[in-house]
mmCIF file of C-alpha atoms in Angstrom:
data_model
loop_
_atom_site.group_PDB
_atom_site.id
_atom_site.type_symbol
_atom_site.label_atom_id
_atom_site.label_comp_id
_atom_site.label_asym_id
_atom_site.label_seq_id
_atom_site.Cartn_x
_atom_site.Cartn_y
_atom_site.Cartn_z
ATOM 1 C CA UNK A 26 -7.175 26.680 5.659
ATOM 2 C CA UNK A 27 -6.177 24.027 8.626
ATOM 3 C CA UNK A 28 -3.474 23.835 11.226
ATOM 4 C CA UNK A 29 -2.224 20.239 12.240
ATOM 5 C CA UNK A 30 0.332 19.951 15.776
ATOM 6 C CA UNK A 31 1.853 17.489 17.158
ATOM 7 C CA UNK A 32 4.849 17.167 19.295
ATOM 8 C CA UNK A 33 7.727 17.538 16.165
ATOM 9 C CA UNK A 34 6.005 19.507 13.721
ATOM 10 C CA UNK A 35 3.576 22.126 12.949
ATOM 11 C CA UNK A 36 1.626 22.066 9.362
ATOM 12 C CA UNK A 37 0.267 24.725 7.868
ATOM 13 C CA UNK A 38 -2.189 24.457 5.056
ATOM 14 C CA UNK A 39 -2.736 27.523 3.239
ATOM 15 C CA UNK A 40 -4.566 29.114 -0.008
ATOM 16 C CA UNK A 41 -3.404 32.268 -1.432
ATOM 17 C CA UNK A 42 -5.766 34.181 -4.447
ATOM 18 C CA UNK A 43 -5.145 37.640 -6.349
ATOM 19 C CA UNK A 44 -7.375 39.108 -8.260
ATOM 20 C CA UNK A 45 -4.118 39.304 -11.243
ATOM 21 C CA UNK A 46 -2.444 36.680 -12.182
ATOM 22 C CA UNK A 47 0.275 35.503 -9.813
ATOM 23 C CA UNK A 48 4.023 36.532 -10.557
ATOM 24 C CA UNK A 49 5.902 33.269 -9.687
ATOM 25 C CA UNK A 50 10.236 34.395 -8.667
ATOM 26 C CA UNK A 51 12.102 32.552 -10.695
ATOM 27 C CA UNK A 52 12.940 32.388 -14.428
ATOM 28 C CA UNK A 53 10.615 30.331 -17.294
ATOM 29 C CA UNK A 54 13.736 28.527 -17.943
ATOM 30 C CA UNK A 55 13.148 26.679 -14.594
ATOM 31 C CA UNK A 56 11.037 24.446 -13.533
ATOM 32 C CA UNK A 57 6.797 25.698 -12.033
ATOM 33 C CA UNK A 58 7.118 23.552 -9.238
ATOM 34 C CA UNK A 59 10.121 25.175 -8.178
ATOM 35 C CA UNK A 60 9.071 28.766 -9.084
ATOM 36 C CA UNK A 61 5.755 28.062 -7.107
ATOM 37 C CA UNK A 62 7.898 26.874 -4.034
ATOM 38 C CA UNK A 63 9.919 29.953 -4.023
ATOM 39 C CA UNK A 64 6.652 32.295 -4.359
ATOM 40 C CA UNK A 65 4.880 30.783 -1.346
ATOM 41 C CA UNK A 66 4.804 32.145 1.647
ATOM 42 C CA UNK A 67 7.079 31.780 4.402
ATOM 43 C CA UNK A 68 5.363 31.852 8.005
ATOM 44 C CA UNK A 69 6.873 32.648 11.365
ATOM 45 C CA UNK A 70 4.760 32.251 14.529
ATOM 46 C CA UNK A 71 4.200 33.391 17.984
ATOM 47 C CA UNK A 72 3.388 31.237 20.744
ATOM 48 C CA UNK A 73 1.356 33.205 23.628
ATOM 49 C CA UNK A 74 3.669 36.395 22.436
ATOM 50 C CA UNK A 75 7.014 34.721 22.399
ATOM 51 C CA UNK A 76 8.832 34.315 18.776
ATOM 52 C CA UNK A 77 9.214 30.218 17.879
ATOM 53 C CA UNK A 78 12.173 29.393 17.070
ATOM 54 C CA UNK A 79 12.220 28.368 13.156
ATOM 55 C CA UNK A 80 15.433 28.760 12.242
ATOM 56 C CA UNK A 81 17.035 26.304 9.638
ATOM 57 C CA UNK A 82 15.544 24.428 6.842
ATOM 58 C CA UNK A 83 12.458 26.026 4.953
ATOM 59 C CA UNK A 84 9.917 23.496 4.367
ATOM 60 C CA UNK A 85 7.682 24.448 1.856
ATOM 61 C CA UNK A 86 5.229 22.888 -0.557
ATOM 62 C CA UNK A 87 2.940 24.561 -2.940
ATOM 63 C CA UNK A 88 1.366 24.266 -6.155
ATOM 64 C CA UNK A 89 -1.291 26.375 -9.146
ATOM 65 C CA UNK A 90 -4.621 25.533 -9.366
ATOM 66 C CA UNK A 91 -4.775 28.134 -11.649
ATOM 67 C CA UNK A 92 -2.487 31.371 -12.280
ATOM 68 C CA UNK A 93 -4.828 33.073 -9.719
ATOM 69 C CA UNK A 94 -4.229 30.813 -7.057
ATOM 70 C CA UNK A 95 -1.216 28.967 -4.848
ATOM 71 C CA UNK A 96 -2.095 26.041 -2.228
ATOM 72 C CA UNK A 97 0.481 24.664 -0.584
ATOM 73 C CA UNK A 98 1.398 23.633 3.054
ATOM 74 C CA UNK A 99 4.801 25.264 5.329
ATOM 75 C CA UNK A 100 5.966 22.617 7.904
ATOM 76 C CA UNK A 101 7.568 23.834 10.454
ATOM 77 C CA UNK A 102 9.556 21.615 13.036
ATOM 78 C CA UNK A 103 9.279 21.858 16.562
ATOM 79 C CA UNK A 104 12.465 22.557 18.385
ATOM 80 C CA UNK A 105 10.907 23.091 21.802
ATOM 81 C CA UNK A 106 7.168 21.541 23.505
ATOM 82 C CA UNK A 107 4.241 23.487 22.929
ATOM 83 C CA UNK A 108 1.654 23.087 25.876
ATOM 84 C CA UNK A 109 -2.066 21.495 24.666
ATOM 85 C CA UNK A 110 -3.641 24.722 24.335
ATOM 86 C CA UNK A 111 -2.007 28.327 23.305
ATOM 87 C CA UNK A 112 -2.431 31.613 21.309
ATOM 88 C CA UNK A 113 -0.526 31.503 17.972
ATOM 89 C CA UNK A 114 0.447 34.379 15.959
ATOM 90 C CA UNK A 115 1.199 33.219 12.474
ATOM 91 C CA UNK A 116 2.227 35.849 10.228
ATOM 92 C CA UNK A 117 4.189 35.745 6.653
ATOM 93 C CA UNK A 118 7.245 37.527 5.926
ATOM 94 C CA UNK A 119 10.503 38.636 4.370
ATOM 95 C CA UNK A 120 11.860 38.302 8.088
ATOM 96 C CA UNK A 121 10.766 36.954 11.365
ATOM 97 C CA UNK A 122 10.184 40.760 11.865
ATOM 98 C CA UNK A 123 6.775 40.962 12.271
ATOM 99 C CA UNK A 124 6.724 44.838 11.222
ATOM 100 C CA UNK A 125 7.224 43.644 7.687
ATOM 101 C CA UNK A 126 4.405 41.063 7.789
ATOM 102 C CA UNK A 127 2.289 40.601 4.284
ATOM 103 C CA UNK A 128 -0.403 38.834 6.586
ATOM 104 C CA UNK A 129 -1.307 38.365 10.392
ATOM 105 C CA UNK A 130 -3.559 35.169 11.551
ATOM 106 C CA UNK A 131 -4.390 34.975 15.382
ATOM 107 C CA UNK A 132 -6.124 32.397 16.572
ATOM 108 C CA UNK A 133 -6.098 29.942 20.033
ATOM 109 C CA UNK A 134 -5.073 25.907 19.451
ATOM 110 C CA UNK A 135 -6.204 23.340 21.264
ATOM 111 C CA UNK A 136 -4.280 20.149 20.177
ATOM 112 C CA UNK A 137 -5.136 17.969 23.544
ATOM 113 C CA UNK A 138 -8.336 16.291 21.864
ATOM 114 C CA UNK A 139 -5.856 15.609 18.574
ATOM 115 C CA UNK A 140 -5.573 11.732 18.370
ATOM 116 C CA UNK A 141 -2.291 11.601 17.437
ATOM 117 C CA UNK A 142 0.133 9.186 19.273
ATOM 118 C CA UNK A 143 3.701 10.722 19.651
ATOM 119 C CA UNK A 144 6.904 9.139 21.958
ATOM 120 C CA UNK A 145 8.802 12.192 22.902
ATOM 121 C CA UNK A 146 11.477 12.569 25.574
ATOM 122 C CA UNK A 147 13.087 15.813 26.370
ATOM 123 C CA UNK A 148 16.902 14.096 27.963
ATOM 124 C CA UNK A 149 18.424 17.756 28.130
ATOM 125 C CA UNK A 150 21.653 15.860 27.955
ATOM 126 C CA UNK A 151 25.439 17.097 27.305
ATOM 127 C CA UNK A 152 27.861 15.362 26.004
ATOM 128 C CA UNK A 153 31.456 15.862 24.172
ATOM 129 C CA UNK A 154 33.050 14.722 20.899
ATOM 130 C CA UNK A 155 37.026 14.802 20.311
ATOM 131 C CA UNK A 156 38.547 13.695 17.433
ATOM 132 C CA UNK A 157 41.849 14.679 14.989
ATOM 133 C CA UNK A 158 40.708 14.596 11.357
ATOM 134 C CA UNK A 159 43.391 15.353 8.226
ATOM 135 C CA UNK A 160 42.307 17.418 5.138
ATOM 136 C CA UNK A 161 44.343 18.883 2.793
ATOM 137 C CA UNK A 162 47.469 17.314 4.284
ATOM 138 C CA UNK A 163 46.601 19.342 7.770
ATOM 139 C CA UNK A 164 45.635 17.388 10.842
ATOM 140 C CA UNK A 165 42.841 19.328 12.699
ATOM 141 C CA UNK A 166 41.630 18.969 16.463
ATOM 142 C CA UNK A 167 37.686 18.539 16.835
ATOM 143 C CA UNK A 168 35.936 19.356 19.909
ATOM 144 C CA UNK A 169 32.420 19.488 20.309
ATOM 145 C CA UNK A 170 30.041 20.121 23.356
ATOM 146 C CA UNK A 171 26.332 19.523 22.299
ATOM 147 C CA UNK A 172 23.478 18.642 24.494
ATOM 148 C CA UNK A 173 20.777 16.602 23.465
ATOM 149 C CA UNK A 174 17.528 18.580 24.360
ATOM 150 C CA UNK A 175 14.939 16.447 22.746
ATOM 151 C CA UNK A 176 13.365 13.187 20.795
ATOM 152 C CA UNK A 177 10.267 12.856 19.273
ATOM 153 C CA UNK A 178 8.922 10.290 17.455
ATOM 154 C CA UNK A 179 5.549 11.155 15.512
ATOM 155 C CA UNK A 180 3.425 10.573 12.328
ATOM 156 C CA UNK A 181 4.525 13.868 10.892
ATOM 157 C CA UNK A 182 8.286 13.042 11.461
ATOM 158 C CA UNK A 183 10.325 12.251 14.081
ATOM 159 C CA UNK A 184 13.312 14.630 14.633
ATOM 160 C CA UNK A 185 16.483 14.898 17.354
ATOM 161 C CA UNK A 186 16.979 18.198 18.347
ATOM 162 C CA UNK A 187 20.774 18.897 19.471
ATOM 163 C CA UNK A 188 21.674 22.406 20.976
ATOM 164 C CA UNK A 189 25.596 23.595 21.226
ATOM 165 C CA UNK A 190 26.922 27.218 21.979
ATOM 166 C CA UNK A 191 29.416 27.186 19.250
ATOM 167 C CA UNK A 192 29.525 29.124 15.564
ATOM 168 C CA UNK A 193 29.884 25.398 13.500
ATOM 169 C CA UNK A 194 27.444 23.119 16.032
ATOM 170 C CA UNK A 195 28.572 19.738 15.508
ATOM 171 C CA UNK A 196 26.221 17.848 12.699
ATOM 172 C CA UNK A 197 28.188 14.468 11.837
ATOM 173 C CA UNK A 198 26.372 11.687 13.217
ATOM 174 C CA UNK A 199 24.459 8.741 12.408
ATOM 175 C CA UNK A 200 21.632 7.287 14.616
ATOM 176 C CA UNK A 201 20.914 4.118 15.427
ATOM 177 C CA UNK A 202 17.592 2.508 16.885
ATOM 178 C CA UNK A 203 17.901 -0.464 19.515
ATOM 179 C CA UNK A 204 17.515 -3.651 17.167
ATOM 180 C CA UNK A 205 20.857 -1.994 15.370
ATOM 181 C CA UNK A 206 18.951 -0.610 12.600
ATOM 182 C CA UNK A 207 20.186 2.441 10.979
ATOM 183 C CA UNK A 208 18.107 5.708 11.070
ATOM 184 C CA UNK A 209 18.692 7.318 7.783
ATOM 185 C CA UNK A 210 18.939 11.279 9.092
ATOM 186 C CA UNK A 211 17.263 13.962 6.106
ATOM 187 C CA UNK A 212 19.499 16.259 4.858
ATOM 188 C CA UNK A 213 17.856 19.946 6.134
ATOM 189 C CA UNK A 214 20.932 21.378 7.230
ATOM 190 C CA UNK A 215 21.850 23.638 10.204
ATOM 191 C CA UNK A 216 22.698 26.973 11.824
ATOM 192 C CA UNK A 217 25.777 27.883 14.024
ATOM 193 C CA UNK A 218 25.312 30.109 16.914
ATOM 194 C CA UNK A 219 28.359 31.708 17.346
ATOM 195 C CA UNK A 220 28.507 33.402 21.480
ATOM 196 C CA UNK A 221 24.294 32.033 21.622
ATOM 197 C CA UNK A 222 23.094 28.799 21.550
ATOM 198 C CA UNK A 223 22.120 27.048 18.095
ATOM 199 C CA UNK A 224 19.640 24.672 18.488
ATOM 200 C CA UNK A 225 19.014 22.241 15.202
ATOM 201 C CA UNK A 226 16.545 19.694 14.754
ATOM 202 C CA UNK A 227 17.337 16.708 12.300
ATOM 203 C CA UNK A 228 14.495 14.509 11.463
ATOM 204 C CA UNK A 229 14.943 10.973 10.433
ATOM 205 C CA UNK A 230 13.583 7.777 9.374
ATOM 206 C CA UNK A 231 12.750 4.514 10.499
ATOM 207 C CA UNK A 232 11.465 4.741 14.021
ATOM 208 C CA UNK A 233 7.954 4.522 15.504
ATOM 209 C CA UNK A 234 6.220 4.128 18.634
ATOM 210 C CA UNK A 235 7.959 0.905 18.895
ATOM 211 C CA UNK A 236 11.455 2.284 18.979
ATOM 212 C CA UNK A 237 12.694 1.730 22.672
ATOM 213 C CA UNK A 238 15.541 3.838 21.834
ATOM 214 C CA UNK A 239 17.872 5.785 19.757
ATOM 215 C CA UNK A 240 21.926 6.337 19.708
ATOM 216 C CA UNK A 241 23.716 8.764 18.692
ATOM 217 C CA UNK A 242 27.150 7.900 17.137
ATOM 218 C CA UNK A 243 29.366 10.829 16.071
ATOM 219 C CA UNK A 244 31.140 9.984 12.672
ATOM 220 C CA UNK A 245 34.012 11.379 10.308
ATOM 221 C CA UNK A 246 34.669 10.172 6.938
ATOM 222 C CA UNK A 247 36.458 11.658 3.689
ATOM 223 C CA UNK A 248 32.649 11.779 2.009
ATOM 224 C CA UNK A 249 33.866 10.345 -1.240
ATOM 225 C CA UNK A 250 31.370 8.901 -3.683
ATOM 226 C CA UNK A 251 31.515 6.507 -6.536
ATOM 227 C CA UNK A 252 29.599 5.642 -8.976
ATOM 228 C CA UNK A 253 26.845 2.210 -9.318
ATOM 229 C CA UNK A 254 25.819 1.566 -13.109
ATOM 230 C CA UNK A 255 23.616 -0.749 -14.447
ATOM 231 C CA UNK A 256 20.662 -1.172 -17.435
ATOM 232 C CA UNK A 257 17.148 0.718 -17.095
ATOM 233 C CA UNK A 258 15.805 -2.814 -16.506
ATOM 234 C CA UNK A 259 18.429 -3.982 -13.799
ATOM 235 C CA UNK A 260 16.085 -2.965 -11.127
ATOM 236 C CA UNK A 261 17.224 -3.387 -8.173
ATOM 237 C CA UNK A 262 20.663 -1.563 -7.969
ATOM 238 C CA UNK A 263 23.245 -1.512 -5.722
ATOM 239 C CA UNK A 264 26.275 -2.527 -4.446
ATOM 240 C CA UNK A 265 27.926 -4.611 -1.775
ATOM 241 C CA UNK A 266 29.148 -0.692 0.299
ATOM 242 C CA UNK A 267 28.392 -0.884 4.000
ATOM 243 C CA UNK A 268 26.008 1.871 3.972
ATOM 244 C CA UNK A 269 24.717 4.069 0.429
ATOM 245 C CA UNK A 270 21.600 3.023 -1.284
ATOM 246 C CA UNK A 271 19.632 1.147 -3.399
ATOM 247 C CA UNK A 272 17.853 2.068 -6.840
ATOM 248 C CA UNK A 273 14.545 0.050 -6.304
ATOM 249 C CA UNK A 274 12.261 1.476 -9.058
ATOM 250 C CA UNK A 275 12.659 4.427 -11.703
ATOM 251 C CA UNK A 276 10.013 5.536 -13.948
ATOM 252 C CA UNK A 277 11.490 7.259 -16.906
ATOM 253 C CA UNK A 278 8.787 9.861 -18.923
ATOM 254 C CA UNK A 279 9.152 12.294 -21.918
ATOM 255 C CA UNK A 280 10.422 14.880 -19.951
ATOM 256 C CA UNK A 281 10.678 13.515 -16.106
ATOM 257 C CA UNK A 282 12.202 10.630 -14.566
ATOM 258 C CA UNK A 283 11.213 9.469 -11.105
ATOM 259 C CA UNK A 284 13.578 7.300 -8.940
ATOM 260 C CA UNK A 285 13.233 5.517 -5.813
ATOM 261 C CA UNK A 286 15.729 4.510 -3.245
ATOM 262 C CA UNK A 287 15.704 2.561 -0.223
ATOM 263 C CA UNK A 288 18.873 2.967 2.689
ATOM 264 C CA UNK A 289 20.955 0.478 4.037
ATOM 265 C CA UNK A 290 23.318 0.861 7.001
ATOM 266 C CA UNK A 291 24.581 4.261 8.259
ATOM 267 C CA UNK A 292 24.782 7.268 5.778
ATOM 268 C CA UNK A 293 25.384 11.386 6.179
ATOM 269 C CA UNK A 294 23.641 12.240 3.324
ATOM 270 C CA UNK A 295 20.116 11.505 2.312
ATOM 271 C CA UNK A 296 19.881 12.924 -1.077
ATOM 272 C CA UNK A 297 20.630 10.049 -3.362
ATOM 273 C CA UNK A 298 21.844 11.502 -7.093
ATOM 274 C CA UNK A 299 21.147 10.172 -10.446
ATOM 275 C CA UNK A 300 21.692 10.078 -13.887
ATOM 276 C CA UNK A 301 20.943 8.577 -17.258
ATOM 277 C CA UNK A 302 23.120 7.259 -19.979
ATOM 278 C CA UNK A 303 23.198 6.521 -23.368
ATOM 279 C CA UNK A 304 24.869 2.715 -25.006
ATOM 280 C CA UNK A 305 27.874 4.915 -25.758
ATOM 281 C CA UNK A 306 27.797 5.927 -21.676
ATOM 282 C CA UNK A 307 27.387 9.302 -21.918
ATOM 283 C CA UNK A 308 24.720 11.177 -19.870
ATOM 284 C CA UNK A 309 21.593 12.571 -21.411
ATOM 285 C CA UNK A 310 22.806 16.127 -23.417
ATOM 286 C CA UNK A 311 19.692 18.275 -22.193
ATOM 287 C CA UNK A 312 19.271 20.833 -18.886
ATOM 288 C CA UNK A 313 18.161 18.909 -15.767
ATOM 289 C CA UNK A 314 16.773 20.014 -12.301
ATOM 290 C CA UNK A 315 16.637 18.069 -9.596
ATOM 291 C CA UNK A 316 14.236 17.694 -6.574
ATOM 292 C CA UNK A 317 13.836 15.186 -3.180
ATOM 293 C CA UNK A 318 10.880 14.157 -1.435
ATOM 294 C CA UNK A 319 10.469 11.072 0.941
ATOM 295 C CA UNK A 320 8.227 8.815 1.789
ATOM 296 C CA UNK A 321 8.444 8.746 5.663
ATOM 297 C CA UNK A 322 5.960 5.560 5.952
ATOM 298 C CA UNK A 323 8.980 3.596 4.476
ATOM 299 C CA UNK A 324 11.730 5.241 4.786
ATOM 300 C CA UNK A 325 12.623 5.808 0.950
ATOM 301 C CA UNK A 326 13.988 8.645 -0.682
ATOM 302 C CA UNK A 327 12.815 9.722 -4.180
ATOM 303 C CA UNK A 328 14.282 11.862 -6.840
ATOM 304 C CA UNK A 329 12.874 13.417 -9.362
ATOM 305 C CA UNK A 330 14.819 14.775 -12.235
ATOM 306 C CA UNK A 331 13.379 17.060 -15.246
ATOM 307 C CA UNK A 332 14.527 17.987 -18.599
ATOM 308 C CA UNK A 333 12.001 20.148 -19.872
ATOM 309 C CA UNK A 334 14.162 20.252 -23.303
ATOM 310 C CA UNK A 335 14.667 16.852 -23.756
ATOM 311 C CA UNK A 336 13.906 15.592 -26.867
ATOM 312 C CA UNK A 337 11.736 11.743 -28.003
ATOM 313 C CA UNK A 338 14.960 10.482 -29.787
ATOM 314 C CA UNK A 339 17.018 11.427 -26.869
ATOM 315 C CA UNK A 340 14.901 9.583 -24.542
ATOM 316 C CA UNK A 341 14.390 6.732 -26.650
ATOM 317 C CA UNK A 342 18.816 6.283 -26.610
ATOM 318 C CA UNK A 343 18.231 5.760 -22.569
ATOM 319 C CA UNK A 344 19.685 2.347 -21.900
ATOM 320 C CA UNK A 345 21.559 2.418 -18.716
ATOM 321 C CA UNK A 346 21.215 4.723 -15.155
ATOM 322 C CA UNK A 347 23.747 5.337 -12.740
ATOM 323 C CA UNK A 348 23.405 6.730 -9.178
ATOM 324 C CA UNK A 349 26.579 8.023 -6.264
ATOM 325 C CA UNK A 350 27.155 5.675 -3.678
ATOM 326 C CA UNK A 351 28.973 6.545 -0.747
ATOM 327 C CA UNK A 352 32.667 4.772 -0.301
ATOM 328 C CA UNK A 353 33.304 2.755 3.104
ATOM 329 C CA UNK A 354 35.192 5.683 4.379
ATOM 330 C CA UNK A 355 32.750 6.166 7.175
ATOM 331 C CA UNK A 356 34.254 5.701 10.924
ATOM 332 C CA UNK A 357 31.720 5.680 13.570
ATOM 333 C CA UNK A 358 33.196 6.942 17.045
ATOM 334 C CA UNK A 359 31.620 4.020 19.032
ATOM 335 C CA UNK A 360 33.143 5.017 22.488
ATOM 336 C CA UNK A 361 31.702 8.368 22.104
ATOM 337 C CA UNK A 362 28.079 7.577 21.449
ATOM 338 C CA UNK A 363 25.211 8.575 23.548
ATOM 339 C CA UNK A 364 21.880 6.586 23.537
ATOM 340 C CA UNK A 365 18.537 8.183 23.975
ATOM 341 C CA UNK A 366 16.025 5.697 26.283
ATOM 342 C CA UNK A 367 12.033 6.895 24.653
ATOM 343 C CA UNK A 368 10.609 4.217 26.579
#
């Protein structure tokens, strides 16, 4: 239907009709939106006959007008510049084999008359990490060589991308923009490389056209959590940790509640987890599923959780909610940072 570029991600906005009605993969027990998700298509591209790199983190969104019909948008990040105009291949897949393509779309893109401001900066710069971390009562030796090959700074996201020849690329870090604000990074996760080069892009939060520039500060920490309770009407929730989150709004429904949390100082993990709780403290007895989205304009993550089997009584017990907050465990390795000039 409509192809959006800019210089960290490519959008694709698709519509997909049978003539029968649509098998969705999946089970009824689980949620639509996540059976839709799973059905939708999953494109790969060509860029003037070379293969993009889209490796990592499938970005998909999709929903059912109707059982004969799936909408939904695949965004795929940008690890590399595309020039203003080029011939794209877009074709979906089991594979980034393009012999067992479903569909084919050709077409030439021309995104130079696209009036969309982006700050991107392509450093190409290496750096190292050392560090001696203990787990399991074993003390292990870190050593990492990444190189930082690009920043970008958009409306559709702004992403680092960080390439390393190693099989377990390194992915603890935090960023940091230059008034000392913390970037919140999205968890997407990554891919190793093993004797090639892995190249990830993370995206994160916070910045704009504004941001003069962005460090990167390696980090290790134990990753415990603990728990922040407090009553349905307590709003907002937190807790005096150096960085987690904070509970600013939650909309509980029959069968869905809706939470929304804001970030504060550095964090590894963007996915903030809840729960609800009866007077006795006991968590809600019914099948959940959990979901993330976030709202990019202000940096905020929200989680959804459904229980399809809940029942009115059970909801009506609700009195209390309680989220994971990260413990201060986290040490940033300061002398080992590397910051990223955009201006």
């Amino acid at each position: 239907d409509n192809l959006a570029v800019d210089d960290s991600y490519m959008l694709v906005f698709y519509t997909l009709k049978s003539k029968t009605p649509i098998e969705l993969a999946g089970t009824d027990d689980e949620p639509q939106s996540w059976r839709t998700s799973w059905t939708a298509p999953t494109f790969f591209a060509q860029v003037n006959g070379k293969q993009l790199d889209t490796t990592g983190a499938i970005e998909n969104e999709a929903t059912m007008p109707d059982e004969y019909t799936l909408t939904g948008v695949h965004r795929i990040v940008l690890k590399e510049a595309l020039p203003d105009q080029f011939d794209l291949l877009l074709y979906d897949s089991g594979s980034s084999d393009i012999n067992d393509a479903n569909f084919q779309f050709a077409m030439s893109v021309d995104k130079s008359t696209v009036a969309v401001e982006t700050l991107t900066v392509e450093p190409k710069q290496d750096f190292t990490v050392d560090f001696s971390t203990e787990y399991d009562g074993q003390t292990f030796h870190m050593h990492y060589k990444p190189r930082i090959e690009r920043v970008s700074i958009s409306p559709f996201g702004s992403t680092i991308t960080l390439s390393e020849q190693a099989e377990d690329p390194m992915t603890n870090f935090v960023l940091r923009d230059d008034k000392a604000n913390s970037l919140p990074v999205i968890s997407n996760g990554s891919v190793g490389g093993g004797i090639s080069r892995a190249t990830n892009s993370f995206e994160f939060l916070g910045a704009d056209l504004n941001t003069k520039s962005v460090t990167l500060i390696p980090c290790i920490g134990q990753y415990r959590l603990h728990e922040v309770k407090g009553a349905l009407d307590s709003l907002p929730l937190t807790d005096d940790s150096t960085g987690g989150y904070t509970l600013e709004s939650l909309d509980v429904g029959e069968h869905r509640a809706v939470a929304t949390f804001s970030f504060h100082g550095p964090i590894t993990e963007s996915n903030a987890q809840f729960f609800l709780l009866n007077a006795d403290g006991t968590e809600l007895d019914a099948d959940c599923y959990i979901d993330y989205a976030y709202d990019r304009e202000n940096s905020l993550c929200i989680t959804t959780i459904e229980n399809p089997d809940a029942t009115p009584e059970q909801i009506a017990q609700l009195t209390s909610v309680c989220f994971w907050q990260p413990d201060d465990d986290l040490e940033l390795l300061e002398d080992q940072a590397v910051t990223i000039n955009l201006q």
